[in-house]
Structure formats: C-alpha cells, structure tokens
Amino acid sequence: MGSIGSWIVGIILVAIIAWIVYKLIQDKRHGKSSCCGNCSGCTGCGSMTQYHDSSATSKKKS
C-alpha cells in the first residue's frame, strides 16, 4: 500500500496544485493576468511578437 511518507508527500503535492489552480481562477475572476500586453518587453513571447509585427505592417499598408 505504500509508506506513510509517500502518502504525506502526495497529499502535500495535491494541496499545492489545488492552491495554484484556485489562485489562477481567483486572479482570472478579478481581471488579473500574467500578460501585460506589452510583447516587446516579454522575452518568452516570441510567437506573439511575430503576430504583433505582422499586424502592425498590415495596418501600415491600409
């Protein structure tokens, strides 16, 4: 069945994951986001920068 230590570690991990999901849902409800909308300052947002660059060039053509 497993040792008591494995059960304790498992319960702690489940509690941490549940807290993270709860926090993400609460932040979403309150309008908070991890994205500020400024892709030029985001190092992990390569595809979004490409999208914004292409939309900026299409606006210039119009």
mmCIF file of N, CA, C and O in Angstrom:
data_model
loop_
_atom_site.group_PDB
_atom_site.id
_atom_site.type_symbol
_atom_site.label_atom_id
_atom_site.label_comp_id
_atom_site.label_asym_id
_atom_site.label_seq_id
_atom_site.Cartn_x
_atom_site.Cartn_y
_atom_site.Cartn_z
ATOM 1 N N MET A 1 0.827 -1.207 0.000
ATOM 2 C CA MET A 1 0.000 0.000 0.000
ATOM 3 C C MET A 1 0.861 1.258 0.000
ATOM 4 O O MET A 1 0.385 2.287 -0.383
ATOM 5 N N GLY A 2 2.061 1.218 0.423
ATOM 6 C CA GLY A 2 2.912 2.404 0.439
ATOM 7 C C GLY A 2 3.168 2.863 1.859
ATOM 8 O O GLY A 2 2.409 2.581 2.773
ATOM 9 N N SER A 3 4.227 3.574 2.013
ATOM 10 C CA SER A 3 4.570 4.060 3.345
ATOM 11 C C SER A 3 3.818 5.344 3.660
ATOM 12 O O SER A 3 3.275 6.019 2.785
ATOM 13 N N ILE A 4 3.800 5.679 4.910
ATOM 14 C CA ILE A 4 3.120 6.901 5.364
ATOM 15 C C ILE A 4 3.795 8.136 4.785
ATOM 16 O O ILE A 4 3.132 9.139 4.491
ATOM 17 N N GLY A 5 5.102 8.060 4.560
ATOM 18 C CA GLY A 5 5.828 9.183 3.980
ATOM 19 C C GLY A 5 5.376 9.492 2.569
ATOM 20 O O GLY A 5 5.232 10.655 2.186
ATOM 21 N N SER A 6 5.120 8.447 1.785
ATOM 22 C CA SER A 6 4.629 8.646 0.421
ATOM 23 C C SER A 6 3.257 9.303 0.431
ATOM 24 O O SER A 6 2.961 10.158 -0.412
ATOM 25 N N TRP A 7 2.424 8.889 1.342
ATOM 26 C CA TRP A 7 1.084 9.485 1.449
ATOM 27 C C TRP A 7 1.168 10.958 1.837
ATOM 28 O O TRP A 7 0.440 11.790 1.286
ATOM 29 N N ILE A 8 2.044 11.287 2.761
ATOM 30 C CA ILE A 8 2.187 12.682 3.205
ATOM 31 C C ILE A 8 2.695 13.556 2.057
ATOM 32 O O ILE A 8 2.156 14.637 1.802
ATOM 33 N N VAL A 9 3.707 13.077 1.333
ATOM 34 C CA VAL A 9 4.241 13.840 0.204
ATOM 35 C C VAL A 9 3.168 14.006 -0.866
ATOM 36 O O VAL A 9 2.997 15.089 -1.438
ATOM 37 N N GLY A 10 2.405 12.954 -1.141
ATOM 38 C CA GLY A 10 1.333 13.021 -2.126
ATOM 39 C C GLY A 10 0.264 14.024 -1.741
ATOM 40 O O GLY A 10 -0.208 14.805 -2.577
ATOM 41 N N ILE A 11 -0.128 14.026 -0.490
ATOM 42 C CA ILE A 11 -1.143 14.972 -0.008
ATOM 43 C C ILE A 11 -0.638 16.400 -0.103
ATOM 44 O O ILE A 11 -1.373 17.303 -0.506
ATOM 45 N N ILE A 12 0.628 16.616 0.227
ATOM 46 C CA ILE A 12 1.210 17.956 0.143
ATOM 47 C C ILE A 12 1.233 18.429 -1.313
ATOM 48 O O ILE A 12 0.879 19.577 -1.615
ATOM 49 N N LEU A 13 1.616 17.547 -2.237
ATOM 50 C CA LEU A 13 1.645 17.921 -3.653
ATOM 51 C C LEU A 13 0.252 18.242 -4.180
ATOM 52 O O LEU A 13 0.063 19.221 -4.910
ATOM 53 N N VAL A 14 -0.726 17.445 -3.812
ATOM 54 C CA VAL A 14 -2.104 17.709 -4.243
ATOM 55 C C VAL A 14 -2.584 19.041 -3.681
ATOM 56 O O VAL A 14 -3.246 19.825 -4.373
ATOM 57 N N ALA A 15 -2.247 19.340 -2.433
ATOM 58 C CA ALA A 15 -2.652 20.609 -1.819
ATOM 59 C C ALA A 15 -2.005 21.795 -2.533
ATOM 60 O O ALA A 15 -2.669 22.813 -2.774
ATOM 61 N N ILE A 16 -0.745 21.671 -2.901
ATOM 62 C CA ILE A 16 -0.055 22.761 -3.593
ATOM 63 C C ILE A 16 -0.678 22.987 -4.971
ATOM 64 O O ILE A 16 -0.939 24.129 -5.365
ATOM 65 N N ILE A 17 -0.938 21.920 -5.700
ATOM 66 C CA ILE A 17 -1.548 22.050 -7.029
ATOM 67 C C ILE A 17 -2.942 22.643 -6.923
ATOM 68 O O ILE A 17 -3.322 23.514 -7.715
ATOM 69 N N ALA A 18 -3.717 22.212 -5.939
ATOM 70 C CA ALA A 18 -5.066 22.761 -5.742
ATOM 71 C C ALA A 18 -4.994 24.254 -5.422
ATOM 72 O O ALA A 18 -5.806 25.042 -5.925
ATOM 73 N N TRP A 19 -4.026 24.675 -4.613
ATOM 74 C CA TRP A 19 -3.883 26.085 -4.268
ATOM 75 C C TRP A 19 -3.523 26.908 -5.508
ATOM 76 O O TRP A 19 -4.043 28.005 -5.718
ATOM 77 N N ILE A 20 -2.630 26.366 -6.353
ATOM 78 C CA ILE A 20 -2.231 27.082 -7.569
ATOM 79 C C ILE A 20 -3.427 27.266 -8.496
ATOM 80 O O ILE A 20 -3.655 28.356 -9.025
ATOM 81 N N VAL A 21 -4.207 26.198 -8.691
ATOM 82 C CA VAL A 21 -5.387 26.291 -9.553
ATOM 83 C C VAL A 21 -6.383 27.288 -8.974
ATOM 84 O O VAL A 21 -6.940 28.127 -9.690
ATOM 85 N N TYR A 22 -6.613 27.243 -7.669
ATOM 86 C CA TYR A 22 -7.519 28.182 -7.004
ATOM 87 C C TYR A 22 -7.054 29.617 -7.211
ATOM 88 O O TYR A 22 -7.850 30.502 -7.550
ATOM 89 N N LYS A 23 -5.759 29.859 -7.049
ATOM 90 C CA LYS A 23 -5.200 31.201 -7.203
ATOM 91 C C LYS A 23 -5.353 31.691 -8.639
ATOM 92 O O LYS A 23 -5.698 32.856 -8.875
ATOM 93 N N LEU A 24 -5.114 30.826 -9.619
ATOM 94 C CA LEU A 24 -5.276 31.207 -11.017
ATOM 95 C C LEU A 24 -6.728 31.576 -11.329
ATOM 96 O O LEU A 24 -6.995 32.552 -12.028
ATOM 97 N N ILE A 25 -7.658 30.806 -10.800
ATOM 98 C CA ILE A 25 -9.077 31.090 -11.023
ATOM 99 C C ILE A 25 -9.467 32.410 -10.370
ATOM 100 O O ILE A 25 -10.171 33.224 -10.966
ATOM 101 N N GLN A 26 -9.011 32.656 -9.153
ATOM 102 C CA GLN A 26 -9.321 33.910 -8.462
ATOM 103 C C GLN A 26 -8.741 35.104 -9.207
ATOM 104 O O GLN A 26 -9.402 36.131 -9.351
ATOM 105 N N ASP A 27 -7.507 34.976 -9.676
ATOM 106 C CA ASP A 27 -6.891 36.073 -10.422
ATOM 107 C C ASP A 27 -7.662 36.351 -11.706
ATOM 108 O O ASP A 27 -7.860 37.499 -12.085
ATOM 109 N N LYS A 28 -8.101 35.296 -12.376
ATOM 110 C CA LYS A 28 -8.869 35.456 -13.616
ATOM 111 C C LYS A 28 -10.196 36.165 -13.336
ATOM 112 O O LYS A 28 -10.613 37.045 -14.079
ATOM 113 N N ARG A 29 -10.855 35.819 -12.247
ATOM 114 C CA ARG A 29 -12.127 36.452 -11.879
ATOM 115 C C ARG A 29 -11.967 37.925 -11.559
ATOM 116 O O ARG A 29 -12.865 38.730 -11.795
ATOM 117 N N HIS A 30 -10.819 38.276 -10.987
ATOM 118 C CA HIS A 30 -10.569 39.667 -10.608
ATOM 119 C C HIS A 30 -9.894 40.457 -11.728
ATOM 120 O O HIS A 30 -9.477 41.594 -11.517
ATOM 121 N N GLY A 31 -9.763 39.858 -12.901
ATOM 122 C CA GLY A 31 -9.206 40.563 -14.046
ATOM 123 C C GLY A 31 -7.701 40.666 -14.051
ATOM 124 O O GLY A 31 -7.129 41.402 -14.850
ATOM 125 N N LYS A 32 -7.033 39.949 -13.180
ATOM 126 C CA LYS A 32 -5.574 39.983 -13.163
ATOM 127 C C LYS A 32 -5.055 38.997 -14.189
ATOM 128 O O LYS A 32 -5.662 37.982 -14.473
ATOM 129 N N SER A 33 -3.921 39.312 -14.770
ATOM 130 C CA SER A 33 -3.331 38.440 -15.770
ATOM 131 C C SER A 33 -1.823 38.529 -15.673
ATOM 132 O O SER A 33 -1.276 39.534 -15.243
ATOM 133 N N SER A 34 -1.161 37.453 -16.104
ATOM 134 C CA SER A 34 0.297 37.470 -16.107
ATOM 135 C C SER A 34 0.832 38.185 -17.336
ATOM 136 O O SER A 34 2.008 38.479 -17.430
ATOM 137 N N CYS A 35 -0.044 38.481 -18.290
ATOM 138 C CA CYS A 35 0.371 39.161 -19.510
ATOM 139 C C CYS A 35 -0.005 40.632 -19.418
ATOM 140 O O CYS A 35 -1.169 40.986 -19.231
ATOM 141 N N CYS A 36 0.985 41.486 -19.592
ATOM 142 C CA CYS A 36 0.731 42.922 -19.505
ATOM 143 C C CYS A 36 0.312 43.512 -20.848
ATOM 144 O O CYS A 36 -0.086 44.664 -20.918
ATOM 145 N N GLY A 37 0.433 42.721 -21.935
ATOM 146 C CA GLY A 37 0.063 43.210 -23.253
ATOM 147 C C GLY A 37 1.194 43.905 -23.989
ATOM 148 O O GLY A 37 1.057 44.290 -25.127
ATOM 149 N N ASN A 38 2.326 44.066 -23.344
ATOM 150 C CA ASN A 38 3.483 44.705 -23.963
ATOM 151 C C ASN A 38 4.470 43.623 -24.386
ATOM 152 O O ASN A 38 5.365 43.267 -23.642
ATOM 153 N N CYS A 39 4.280 43.078 -25.575
ATOM 154 C CA CYS A 39 5.100 41.949 -26.031
ATOM 155 C C CYS A 39 6.549 42.331 -26.268
ATOM 156 O O CYS A 39 7.417 41.469 -26.288
ATOM 157 N N SER A 40 6.845 43.596 -26.476
ATOM 158 C CA SER A 40 8.233 43.982 -26.711
ATOM 159 C C SER A 40 9.073 43.802 -25.451
ATOM 160 O O SER A 40 10.271 43.599 -25.536
ATOM 161 N N GLY A 41 8.448 43.841 -24.289
ATOM 162 C CA GLY A 41 9.173 43.646 -23.046
ATOM 163 C C GLY A 41 9.143 42.222 -22.554
ATOM 164 O O GLY A 41 9.682 41.917 -21.504
ATOM 165 N N CYS A 42 8.529 41.316 -23.322
ATOM 166 C CA CYS A 42 8.374 39.928 -22.908
ATOM 167 C C CYS A 42 9.387 39.060 -23.635
ATOM 168 O O CYS A 42 9.369 38.974 -24.858
ATOM 169 N N THR A 43 10.267 38.399 -22.887
ATOM 170 C CA THR A 43 11.279 37.551 -23.517
ATOM 171 C C THR A 43 10.723 36.187 -23.885
ATOM 172 O O THR A 43 11.276 35.527 -24.748
ATOM 173 N N GLY A 44 9.630 35.760 -23.291
ATOM 174 C CA GLY A 44 9.089 34.440 -23.568
ATOM 175 C C GLY A 44 7.902 34.472 -24.490
ATOM 176 O O GLY A 44 7.077 33.586 -24.490
ATOM 177 N N CYS A 45 7.778 35.479 -25.303
ATOM 178 C CA CYS A 45 6.574 35.678 -26.095
ATOM 179 C C CYS A 45 6.926 35.827 -27.574
ATOM 180 O O CYS A 45 6.454 36.728 -28.233
ATOM 181 N N GLY A 46 7.750 34.921 -28.100
ATOM 182 C CA GLY A 46 8.218 35.041 -29.472
ATOM 183 C C GLY A 46 7.120 34.991 -30.504
ATOM 184 O O GLY A 46 7.100 35.761 -31.448
ATOM 185 N N SER A 47 6.161 34.085 -30.349
ATOM 186 C CA SER A 47 5.097 33.984 -31.344
ATOM 187 C C SER A 47 4.178 35.198 -31.295
ATOM 188 O O SER A 47 3.666 35.628 -32.319
ATOM 189 N N MET A 48 3.951 35.750 -30.136
ATOM 190 C CA MET A 48 3.101 36.934 -30.030
ATOM 191 C C MET A 48 3.788 38.145 -30.658
ATOM 192 O O MET A 48 3.149 38.946 -31.298
ATOM 193 N N THR A 49 5.097 38.262 -30.518
ATOM 194 C CA THR A 49 5.817 39.371 -31.131
ATOM 195 C C THR A 49 5.698 39.269 -32.647
ATOM 196 O O THR A 49 5.478 40.263 -33.323
ATOM 197 N N GLN A 50 5.796 38.059 -33.160
ATOM 198 C CA GLN A 50 5.656 37.858 -34.604
ATOM 199 C C GLN A 50 4.253 38.243 -35.047
ATOM 200 O O GLN A 50 4.075 38.885 -36.070
ATOM 201 N N TYR A 51 3.244 37.890 -34.280
ATOM 202 C CA TYR A 51 1.868 38.239 -34.614
ATOM 203 C C TYR A 51 1.686 39.753 -34.609
ATOM 204 O O TYR A 51 1.123 40.312 -35.525
ATOM 205 N N HIS A 52 2.190 40.412 -33.571
ATOM 206 C CA HIS A 52 2.039 41.863 -33.475
ATOM 207 C C HIS A 52 2.794 42.569 -34.594
ATOM 208 O O HIS A 52 2.322 43.552 -35.135
ATOM 209 N N ASP A 53 3.980 42.063 -34.960
ATOM 210 C CA ASP A 53 4.735 42.676 -36.050
ATOM 211 C C ASP A 53 3.981 42.575 -37.366
ATOM 212 O O ASP A 53 3.910 43.524 -38.123
ATOM 213 N N SER A 54 3.388 41.422 -37.643
ATOM 214 C CA SER A 54 2.674 41.254 -38.899
ATOM 215 C C SER A 54 1.397 42.072 -38.918
ATOM 216 O O SER A 54 1.020 42.619 -39.957
ATOM 217 N N SER A 55 0.736 42.220 -37.794
ATOM 218 C CA SER A 55 -0.470 43.043 -37.778
ATOM 219 C C SER A 55 -0.124 44.518 -37.878
ATOM 220 O O SER A 55 -0.877 45.303 -38.444
ATOM 221 N N ALA A 56 1.039 44.908 -37.370
ATOM 222 C CA ALA A 56 1.457 46.306 -37.466
ATOM 223 C C ALA A 56 1.780 46.667 -38.920
ATOM 224 O O ALA A 56 1.457 47.750 -39.386
ATOM 225 N N THR A 57 2.386 45.736 -39.657
ATOM 226 C CA THR A 57 2.710 46.015 -41.042
ATOM 227 C C THR A 57 1.454 46.035 -41.907
ATOM 228 O O THR A 57 1.358 46.799 -42.853
ATOM 229 N N SER A 58 0.472 45.220 -41.555
ATOM 230 C CA SER A 58 -0.773 45.225 -42.348
ATOM 231 C C SER A 58 -1.555 46.518 -42.098
ATOM 232 O O SER A 58 -2.255 47.000 -42.971
ATOM 233 N N LYS A 59 -1.433 47.102 -40.919
ATOM 234 C CA LYS A 59 -2.101 48.368 -40.637
ATOM 235 C C LYS A 59 -1.444 49.508 -41.417
ATOM 236 O O LYS A 59 -2.094 50.432 -41.842
ATOM 237 N N LYS A 60 -0.119 49.424 -41.595
ATOM 238 C CA LYS A 60 0.587 50.470 -42.311
ATOM 239 C C LYS A 60 0.209 50.478 -43.787
ATOM 240 O O LYS A 60 0.180 51.516 -44.419
ATOM 241 N N LYS A 61 -0.077 49.309 -44.333
ATOM 242 C CA LYS A 61 -0.428 49.197 -45.740
ATOM 243 C C LYS A 61 -1.809 49.775 -46.038
ATOM 244 O O LYS A 61 -2.088 50.219 -47.121
ATOM 245 N N SER A 62 -2.677 49.761 -45.052
ATOM 246 C CA SER A 62 -4.066 50.216 -45.266
ATOM 247 C C SER A 62 -4.180 51.712 -45.374
ATOM 248 O O SER A 62 -3.511 52.495 -44.862
#
